[in-house]
Amino acid sequence: MKTVQPLTALHQLVCSQCEQPYSAFEQQTFSSCCNKPLVAQYNLAEVPSKTVLYNRPATMWRYKEVLPVLEEENIVSLGEGMTPILELKRLQAVYELPNLVLKDESKNPTGSFKARGLSAAVSKAKEFGVNTCIVPTAGNAGGALAAYCAKAGLKAIVVMPRHTPQVFKDECELYGAELILVDGLISDCAKKVAQLKENISCFDISTMKEPYRLEGKKTMGYEIAEQNNWTLPDVILYPTGGGTGLIGMWKAFKEMQQMGWIGDKLPRLYAIQAENCQPVVQTWKGLQPNAKGYVGKPSLANGLAVPNPFAEDMMLKALRESKGQPLAVSDSAMVAAVKEIARKEGLIIAPEGGALWSALLQLVHEGIVQRAEKILLLNTGSGYKYLENIL
């Protein structure tokens, strides 16, 4: 029997609500105890010093000790991660925001931050011997799943709203995925996935309904620290639909604190939603007990049209712990922001990213964010896929 020297310090999975442990070495979905997301835990004392990173490849897998894959041969990578942090110099000058930067996730494979989560999840699917993966998607996650399944030699089934821009559909089919279109939002796609799973043996990679996409997304947090010489911004604005990246970055910051890689000071997180679909904002304001019954409308920012996020509790916890808050932005304000950033900074960002700029100006105007603070906007994807919606 071959002995495996694991890449990772992965220890166990725990229920995000009651912390009941689950095996990290068997295929899992979400917790059966509380019907909540499962979260990976690591033996962080076993992780080597951050100096080991110096000569590693510039992908998210440089953080392999705190990622869930056991064997190198199972990593399915297209070079995702280590996306640039850009100074927005013209916007800094015009708006008197001297420390404004943008982390540009559009530079990932398939043009969005979804590449991180899907690289981790498809790698684990391969490790567990899965043949078929399925995902409900508002757009970008479908393309990413299709690409990583193509790379791994697995079948991908993508269930997407019919109103999604054509380019998102085309890329899925180009990568060889089976594409199923549904009338409605991602919540309706999730219902279709549940039906399909009754007759198909497949690994469901729905947002936060398996523990591995979170681990890929958290690498944004590790990179923000490493790219800033192990310090963090004062403020991070993040477009929030399913919330995996928001929760993931907060998880990364806590892990790095435990390992002594960063100090005590953590950023305030601001979760930016669409006015057309703002379940977390509504819950935060006390207008509903939770998002389970929330009814949203489509948004130009497809990724924000998530009316019933499975991990709502975890998002609210990260916002409270970070002393941040959620905020909603209109589609028209997003489009205006995309156009301004294109004309002033030469970047065509996704409307989800545009929402951040509009929200930041509001937060500064209200005195919630100070002009001199170190502010990071996290643009989650390329605006090129949205041109038919924006123009």
Short mmCIF file of C-alpha atoms in Angstrom, two decimals:
data_model
loop_
_atom_site.label_atom_id
_atom_site.label_comp_id
_atom_site.label_asym_id
_atom_site.label_seq_id
_atom_site.Cartn_x
_atom_site.Cartn_y
_atom_site.Cartn_z
CA MET A 1 0.00 0.00 0.00
CA LYS A 2 1.45 3.36 -0.97
CA THR A 3 1.93 5.85 1.85
CA VAL A 4 0.84 9.36 1.07
CA GLN A 5 2.57 12.40 2.49
CA PRO A 6 -0.42 14.75 2.52
CA LEU A 7 -0.01 18.22 1.05
CA THR A 8 -2.44 19.60 3.55
CA ALA A 9 -2.95 20.07 7.28
CA LEU A 10 -6.67 19.26 6.80
CA HIS A 11 -8.04 17.79 10.03
CA GLN A 12 -11.83 17.61 9.95
CA LEU A 13 -15.04 19.29 8.84
CA VAL A 14 -17.43 20.85 11.35
CA CYS A 15 -21.01 22.07 11.21
CA SER A 16 -20.92 25.87 10.94
CA GLN A 17 -23.72 26.15 13.52
CA CYS A 18 -23.09 23.57 16.29
CA GLU A 19 -19.49 22.53 15.43
CA GLN A 20 -20.31 18.83 15.34
CA PRO A 21 -17.34 17.15 13.61
CA TYR A 22 -17.59 15.29 10.28
CA SER A 23 -14.90 13.30 8.49
CA ALA A 24 -12.88 15.30 6.00
CA PHE A 25 -11.82 12.06 4.32
CA GLU A 26 -15.27 11.02 3.06
CA GLN A 27 -17.40 12.84 0.50
CA GLN A 28 -19.68 15.32 2.33
CA THR A 29 -22.32 17.89 1.43
CA PHE A 30 -23.74 19.98 4.31
CA SER A 31 -24.36 19.07 7.94
CA SER A 32 -27.12 16.57 8.73
CA CYS A 33 -27.33 17.85 12.35
CA CYS A 34 -28.41 21.44 11.58
CA ASN A 35 -28.74 21.50 7.76
CA LYS A 36 -26.01 24.15 7.64
CA PRO A 37 -22.72 24.48 5.71
CA LEU A 38 -19.75 22.35 6.70
CA VAL A 39 -16.43 24.12 7.27
CA ALA A 40 -12.93 22.66 6.90
CA GLN A 41 -10.59 22.86 9.87
CA TYR A 42 -6.81 22.41 9.74
CA ASN A 43 -4.07 21.50 12.21
CA LEU A 44 -2.67 25.02 11.86
CA ALA A 45 0.23 24.26 14.21
CA GLU A 46 1.53 21.88 11.50
CA VAL A 47 1.57 24.56 8.78
CA PRO A 48 5.12 25.76 8.05
CA SER A 49 6.18 29.40 8.34
CA LYS A 50 4.92 31.78 5.65
CA THR A 51 8.51 32.00 4.35
CA VAL A 52 7.85 28.69 2.49
CA LEU A 53 5.74 30.69 0.05
CA TYR A 54 8.65 32.67 -1.41
CA ASN A 55 9.58 30.27 -4.22
CA ARG A 56 6.19 28.76 -4.89
CA PRO A 57 4.18 29.20 -8.11
CA ALA A 58 1.96 32.30 -8.25
CA THR A 59 -1.35 30.42 -8.03
CA MET A 60 -3.76 29.86 -5.16
CA TRP A 61 -2.24 26.41 -4.64
CA ARG A 62 0.81 28.09 -3.07
CA TYR A 63 -1.33 27.87 0.10
CA LYS A 64 -1.74 24.08 -0.30
CA GLU A 65 -1.30 23.34 3.44
CA VAL A 66 -4.55 25.20 4.15
CA LEU A 67 -6.42 23.81 1.14
CA PRO A 68 -8.34 20.52 1.28
CA VAL A 69 -6.64 18.36 -1.39
CA LEU A 70 -4.60 15.43 -0.04
CA GLU A 71 -2.53 14.45 -3.09
CA GLU A 72 -0.79 16.68 -5.64
CA GLU A 73 -1.99 14.52 -8.55
CA ASN A 74 -5.61 15.43 -7.76
CA ILE A 75 -5.14 19.21 -8.05
CA VAL A 76 -7.09 20.52 -11.04
CA SER A 77 -5.60 23.92 -11.83
CA LEU A 78 -5.75 26.38 -14.72
CA GLY A 79 -3.42 28.88 -13.02
CA GLU A 80 -6.05 30.59 -10.84
CA GLY A 81 -5.15 33.09 -8.14
CA MET A 82 -2.49 35.72 -7.41
CA THR A 83 -4.58 38.33 -9.19
CA PRO A 84 -3.21 41.89 -9.18
CA ILE A 85 -4.04 44.65 -6.73
CA LEU A 86 -4.23 47.85 -8.76
CA GLU A 87 -4.00 51.44 -7.58
CA LEU A 88 -6.92 53.48 -8.91
CA LYS A 89 -4.83 56.64 -9.25
CA ARG A 90 -7.23 58.84 -11.20
CA LEU A 91 -10.16 57.97 -8.93
CA GLN A 92 -7.88 58.52 -5.91
CA ALA A 93 -7.13 62.03 -7.13
CA VAL A 94 -10.63 63.04 -8.22
CA TYR A 95 -12.38 61.73 -5.09
CA GLU A 96 -9.62 62.40 -2.53
CA LEU A 97 -9.28 58.72 -1.61
CA PRO A 98 -5.48 58.38 -1.36
CA ASN A 99 -5.43 54.69 -0.41
CA LEU A 100 -7.99 53.24 -2.84
CA VAL A 101 -7.06 49.96 -4.57
CA LEU A 102 -8.87 47.23 -6.52
CA LYS A 103 -8.10 43.51 -6.53
CA ASP A 104 -8.96 42.38 -10.03
CA GLU A 105 -10.36 38.83 -10.07
CA SER A 106 -11.20 39.14 -13.78
CA LYS A 107 -7.63 37.96 -14.43
CA ASN A 108 -8.57 34.43 -13.29
CA PRO A 109 -9.30 31.60 -15.75
CA THR A 110 -12.87 31.94 -17.15
CA GLY A 111 -12.75 35.63 -16.17
CA SER A 112 -13.95 35.55 -12.57
CA PHE A 113 -13.25 34.67 -8.93
CA LYS A 114 -15.40 31.53 -9.38
CA ALA A 115 -12.27 29.82 -10.74
CA ARG A 116 -10.86 29.61 -7.20
CA GLY A 117 -13.81 27.82 -5.66
CA LEU A 118 -14.32 25.51 -8.59
CA SER A 119 -10.64 24.58 -8.76
CA ALA A 120 -10.84 23.42 -5.12
CA ALA A 121 -14.23 21.69 -5.46
CA VAL A 122 -13.45 19.87 -8.74
CA SER A 123 -10.08 18.79 -7.31
CA LYS A 124 -11.92 17.21 -4.37
CA ALA A 125 -14.50 15.65 -6.70
CA LYS A 126 -11.63 14.04 -8.63
CA GLU A 127 -10.00 12.91 -5.37
CA PHE A 128 -13.26 11.23 -4.28
CA GLY A 129 -13.65 9.47 -7.65
CA VAL A 130 -16.71 11.47 -8.75
CA ASN A 131 -17.67 11.24 -12.45
CA THR A 132 -20.26 14.02 -12.76
CA CYS A 133 -20.60 17.46 -11.11
CA ILE A 134 -23.71 19.66 -11.15
CA VAL A 135 -24.21 23.31 -10.24
CA PRO A 136 -27.03 25.88 -10.27
CA THR A 137 -25.49 29.17 -11.39
CA ALA A 138 -26.27 32.78 -12.14
CA GLY A 139 -23.50 32.70 -14.77
CA ASN A 140 -19.81 32.68 -13.87
CA ALA A 141 -19.82 29.56 -11.67
CA GLY A 142 -21.25 27.56 -14.57
CA GLY A 143 -18.42 28.50 -16.90
CA ALA A 144 -15.85 27.80 -14.22
CA LEU A 145 -17.32 24.38 -13.38
CA ALA A 146 -17.43 23.51 -17.09
CA ALA A 147 -13.78 24.50 -17.56
CA TYR A 148 -12.42 22.66 -14.51
CA CYS A 149 -14.47 19.53 -15.27
CA ALA A 150 -13.10 19.61 -18.83
CA LYS A 151 -9.56 19.82 -17.42
CA ALA A 152 -10.28 16.94 -15.00
CA GLY A 153 -12.09 14.74 -17.55
CA LEU A 154 -15.36 14.87 -15.59
CA LYS A 155 -18.89 15.56 -16.82
CA ALA A 156 -20.39 18.94 -15.88
CA ILE A 157 -24.11 19.74 -15.72
CA VAL A 158 -24.86 23.48 -15.50
CA VAL A 159 -28.35 24.76 -14.62
CA MET A 160 -28.69 28.46 -15.46
CA PRO A 161 -31.44 31.12 -15.67
CA ARG A 162 -32.69 31.50 -19.25
CA HIS A 163 -32.23 35.32 -19.12
CA THR A 164 -28.47 35.02 -18.45
CA PRO A 165 -26.39 36.75 -21.19
CA GLN A 166 -25.61 34.43 -24.11
CA VAL A 167 -21.83 34.45 -23.58
CA PHE A 168 -22.23 32.59 -20.27
CA LYS A 169 -24.24 29.87 -22.03
CA ASP A 170 -21.81 29.67 -24.94
CA GLU A 171 -18.76 29.14 -22.74
CA CYS A 172 -20.41 26.26 -20.86
CA GLU A 173 -21.24 24.48 -24.11
CA LEU A 174 -17.80 25.19 -25.55
CA TYR A 175 -16.21 23.42 -22.55
CA GLY A 176 -18.51 20.44 -23.19
CA ALA A 177 -20.92 20.89 -20.28
CA GLU A 178 -24.57 19.88 -20.44
CA LEU A 179 -26.49 23.15 -20.15
CA ILE A 180 -30.03 23.26 -18.77
CA LEU A 181 -31.93 26.58 -18.88
CA VAL A 182 -34.61 27.47 -16.32
CA ASP A 183 -37.12 30.34 -16.12
CA GLY A 184 -36.39 32.32 -12.94
CA LEU A 185 -33.41 33.03 -10.68
CA ILE A 186 -30.66 30.83 -9.23
CA SER A 187 -33.11 29.71 -6.52
CA ASP A 188 -35.27 28.16 -9.27
CA CYS A 189 -32.15 26.55 -10.76
CA ALA A 190 -31.43 25.03 -7.33
CA LYS A 191 -34.89 23.42 -7.34
CA LYS A 192 -34.16 21.94 -10.78
CA VAL A 193 -30.83 20.57 -9.52
CA ALA A 194 -32.65 18.88 -6.62
CA GLN A 195 -35.00 17.18 -9.15
CA LEU A 196 -32.14 16.07 -11.41
CA LYS A 197 -30.20 14.58 -8.50
CA GLU A 198 -33.04 12.14 -7.84
CA ASN A 199 -32.13 10.31 -11.06
CA ILE A 200 -28.44 11.12 -11.61
CA SER A 201 -25.45 10.19 -9.48
CA CYS A 202 -23.53 13.46 -9.24
CA PHE A 203 -21.64 15.75 -6.86
CA ASP A 204 -23.69 18.89 -6.13
CA ILE A 205 -21.39 21.93 -6.05
CA SER A 206 -24.12 24.41 -5.09
CA THR A 207 -22.88 27.45 -3.14
CA MET A 208 -21.99 26.45 0.44
CA LYS A 209 -23.76 23.08 0.09
CA GLU A 210 -20.35 21.39 -0.04
CA PRO A 211 -17.28 22.46 1.96
CA TYR A 212 -14.65 23.00 -0.76
CA ARG A 213 -15.60 26.04 -2.83
CA LEU A 214 -15.24 28.06 0.38
CA GLU A 215 -11.64 26.89 0.73
CA GLY A 216 -10.74 28.00 -2.78
CA LYS A 217 -12.41 31.39 -2.33
CA LYS A 218 -10.68 32.06 1.00
CA THR A 219 -7.35 32.28 -0.87
CA MET A 220 -8.36 35.84 -1.83
CA GLY A 221 -7.85 36.68 1.85
CA TYR A 222 -4.42 35.02 1.96
CA GLU A 223 -3.37 36.91 -1.17
CA ILE A 224 -4.58 40.29 0.09
CA ALA A 225 -2.39 39.81 3.17
CA GLU A 226 0.65 38.52 1.27
CA GLN A 227 0.43 41.19 -1.44
CA ASN A 228 0.32 43.87 1.28
CA ASN A 229 3.35 42.48 3.14
CA TRP A 230 1.13 40.71 5.72
CA THR A 231 -0.94 43.76 6.62
CA LEU A 232 -4.61 44.17 5.74
CA PRO A 233 -6.70 47.10 4.47
CA ASP A 234 -8.98 49.00 6.85
CA VAL A 235 -12.01 48.35 4.64
CA ILE A 236 -12.94 45.70 2.08
CA LEU A 237 -16.01 46.07 -0.15
CA TYR A 238 -17.22 42.80 -1.62
CA PRO A 239 -20.18 42.05 -3.96
CA THR A 240 -22.32 39.50 -2.17
CA GLY A 241 -24.77 36.99 -3.62
CA GLY A 242 -24.14 33.55 -2.12
CA GLY A 243 -21.43 35.06 0.09
CA THR A 244 -18.76 32.37 -0.26
CA GLY A 245 -15.95 34.87 -0.83
CA LEU A 246 -17.02 37.13 2.04
CA ILE A 247 -17.14 34.18 4.46
CA GLY A 248 -13.96 32.74 2.96
CA MET A 249 -11.87 35.88 3.38
CA TRP A 250 -12.98 36.21 7.01
CA LYS A 251 -12.02 32.54 7.55
CA ALA A 252 -8.60 33.19 5.96
CA PHE A 253 -7.95 36.19 8.22
CA LYS A 254 -8.80 34.14 11.32
CA GLU A 255 -6.56 31.26 10.19
CA MET A 256 -3.65 33.63 9.51
CA GLN A 257 -4.07 35.21 12.94
CA GLN A 258 -3.91 31.76 14.57
CA MET A 259 -0.72 30.96 12.65
CA GLY A 260 0.85 34.31 13.54
CA TRP A 261 1.07 35.38 9.89
CA ILE A 262 -0.81 38.64 10.55
CA GLY A 263 -1.52 40.86 13.56
CA ASP A 264 -4.70 41.58 15.47
CA LYS A 265 -6.23 44.28 13.26
CA LEU A 266 -8.77 43.00 10.73
CA PRO A 267 -10.70 44.93 8.05
CA ARG A 268 -14.33 46.00 8.21
CA LEU A 269 -16.26 44.04 5.59
CA TYR A 270 -19.03 45.65 3.55
CA ALA A 271 -21.30 43.25 1.63
CA ILE A 272 -22.76 44.97 -1.44
CA GLN A 273 -26.01 43.66 -2.90
CA ALA A 274 -28.34 44.66 -5.74
CA GLU A 275 -31.42 46.74 -4.95
CA ASN A 276 -33.39 44.18 -7.00
CA CYS A 277 -32.18 41.32 -4.81
CA GLN A 278 -31.05 42.34 -1.31
CA PRO A 279 -31.96 39.53 1.13
CA VAL A 280 -29.02 40.11 3.49
CA VAL A 281 -29.71 43.86 3.68
CA GLN A 282 -33.36 43.17 4.51
CA THR A 283 -32.46 40.69 7.27
CA TRP A 284 -29.78 43.04 8.65
CA LYS A 285 -32.32 45.85 8.88
CA GLY A 286 -34.75 43.56 10.75
CA LEU A 287 -37.34 43.69 7.95
CA GLN A 288 -37.51 39.87 7.87
CA PRO A 289 -36.36 37.11 10.27
CA ASN A 290 -34.17 35.56 7.55
CA ALA A 291 -33.94 35.26 3.76
CA LYS A 292 -35.75 31.92 3.40
CA GLY A 293 -38.96 33.55 2.14
CA TYR A 294 -37.34 36.49 0.34
CA VAL A 295 -38.44 37.04 -3.28
CA GLY A 296 -35.86 38.78 -5.46
CA LYS A 297 -35.87 40.14 -9.00
CA PRO A 298 -33.22 39.74 -11.72
CA SER A 299 -30.30 42.19 -11.76
CA LEU A 300 -27.79 43.17 -14.44
CA ALA A 301 -25.30 41.86 -11.90
CA ASN A 302 -26.29 38.20 -12.34
CA GLY A 303 -24.08 37.08 -9.46
CA LEU A 304 -25.99 39.25 -6.99
CA ALA A 305 -29.41 37.78 -7.86
CA VAL A 306 -29.35 35.17 -5.06
CA PRO A 307 -32.60 35.57 -3.11
CA ASN A 308 -32.23 32.77 -0.54
CA PRO A 309 -28.51 32.38 0.31
CA PHE A 310 -27.87 29.10 2.13
CA ALA A 311 -25.07 30.61 4.22
CA GLU A 312 -26.90 33.79 5.28
CA ASP A 313 -26.10 33.17 8.98
CA MET A 314 -22.37 32.97 8.21
CA MET A 315 -22.45 36.19 6.17
CA LEU A 316 -24.21 38.10 8.93
CA LYS A 317 -21.72 36.75 11.49
CA ALA A 318 -18.74 37.91 9.39
CA LEU A 319 -20.29 41.36 8.97
CA ARG A 320 -21.01 41.69 12.69
CA GLU A 321 -17.59 40.42 13.78
CA SER A 322 -15.81 42.74 11.33
CA LYS A 323 -17.97 45.74 12.38
CA GLY A 324 -19.12 46.19 8.77
CA GLN A 325 -22.57 46.08 7.20
CA PRO A 326 -24.46 45.20 3.99
CA LEU A 327 -25.63 47.82 1.49
CA ALA A 328 -27.78 47.72 -1.68
CA VAL A 329 -27.09 49.51 -4.98
CA SER A 330 -29.38 50.06 -7.99
CA ASP A 331 -28.62 48.53 -11.39
CA SER A 332 -28.41 52.00 -12.94
CA ALA A 333 -25.80 53.06 -10.36
CA MET A 334 -23.78 49.92 -11.15
CA VAL A 335 -23.77 50.69 -14.87
CA ALA A 336 -22.73 54.31 -14.25
CA ALA A 337 -19.88 53.05 -12.03
CA VAL A 338 -18.72 50.51 -14.65
CA LYS A 339 -18.59 53.28 -17.26
CA GLU A 340 -16.74 55.70 -14.97
CA ILE A 341 -14.11 53.12 -14.01
CA ALA A 342 -13.65 52.15 -17.67
CA ARG A 343 -13.12 55.79 -18.69
CA LYS A 344 -10.95 56.83 -15.76
CA GLU A 345 -8.94 53.64 -15.09
CA GLY A 346 -9.02 51.62 -18.31
CA LEU A 347 -10.70 48.66 -16.62
CA ILE A 348 -13.91 46.98 -17.80
CA ILE A 349 -15.19 45.41 -14.61
CA ALA A 350 -18.32 43.37 -13.93
CA PRO A 351 -21.45 45.23 -12.74
CA GLU A 352 -20.98 43.41 -9.41
CA GLY A 353 -17.65 45.25 -9.14
CA GLY A 354 -19.27 48.50 -10.26
CA ALA A 355 -21.71 48.18 -7.36
CA LEU A 356 -18.76 48.54 -4.99
CA TRP A 357 -17.74 51.94 -6.32
CA SER A 358 -21.27 53.30 -6.02
CA ALA A 359 -21.56 51.86 -2.48
CA LEU A 360 -18.17 53.27 -1.44
CA LEU A 361 -19.15 56.81 -2.44
CA GLN A 362 -22.30 56.42 -0.34
CA LEU A 363 -20.33 55.10 2.67
CA VAL A 364 -17.83 57.97 2.40
CA HIS A 365 -20.62 60.54 2.05
CA GLU A 366 -22.29 59.17 5.19
CA GLY A 367 -18.98 59.24 7.13
CA ILE A 368 -19.00 55.47 7.68
CA VAL A 369 -15.75 55.08 5.70
CA GLN A 370 -13.09 57.78 6.11
CA ARG A 371 -11.31 59.12 3.01
CA ALA A 372 -7.82 58.38 4.38
CA GLU A 373 -8.57 54.72 5.21
CA LYS A 374 -6.96 51.91 3.23
CA ILE A 375 -9.85 50.76 1.03
CA LEU A 376 -9.88 47.65 -1.15
CA LEU A 377 -12.59 46.97 -3.74
CA LEU A 378 -12.80 43.34 -4.82
CA ASN A 379 -13.89 43.18 -8.46
CA THR A 380 -15.15 39.64 -8.90
CA GLY A 381 -15.14 39.33 -12.68
CA SER A 382 -14.69 40.64 -16.19
CA GLY A 383 -17.13 43.17 -17.59
CA TYR A 384 -16.66 41.79 -21.11
CA LYS A 385 -19.20 39.02 -20.48
CA TYR A 386 -21.82 41.64 -19.53
CA LEU A 387 -21.43 44.06 -22.44
CA GLU A 388 -24.81 43.19 -23.96
CA ASN A 389 -26.41 44.13 -20.61
CA ILE A 390 -24.30 47.22 -19.89
CA LEU A 391 -24.37 48.97 -23.27
#
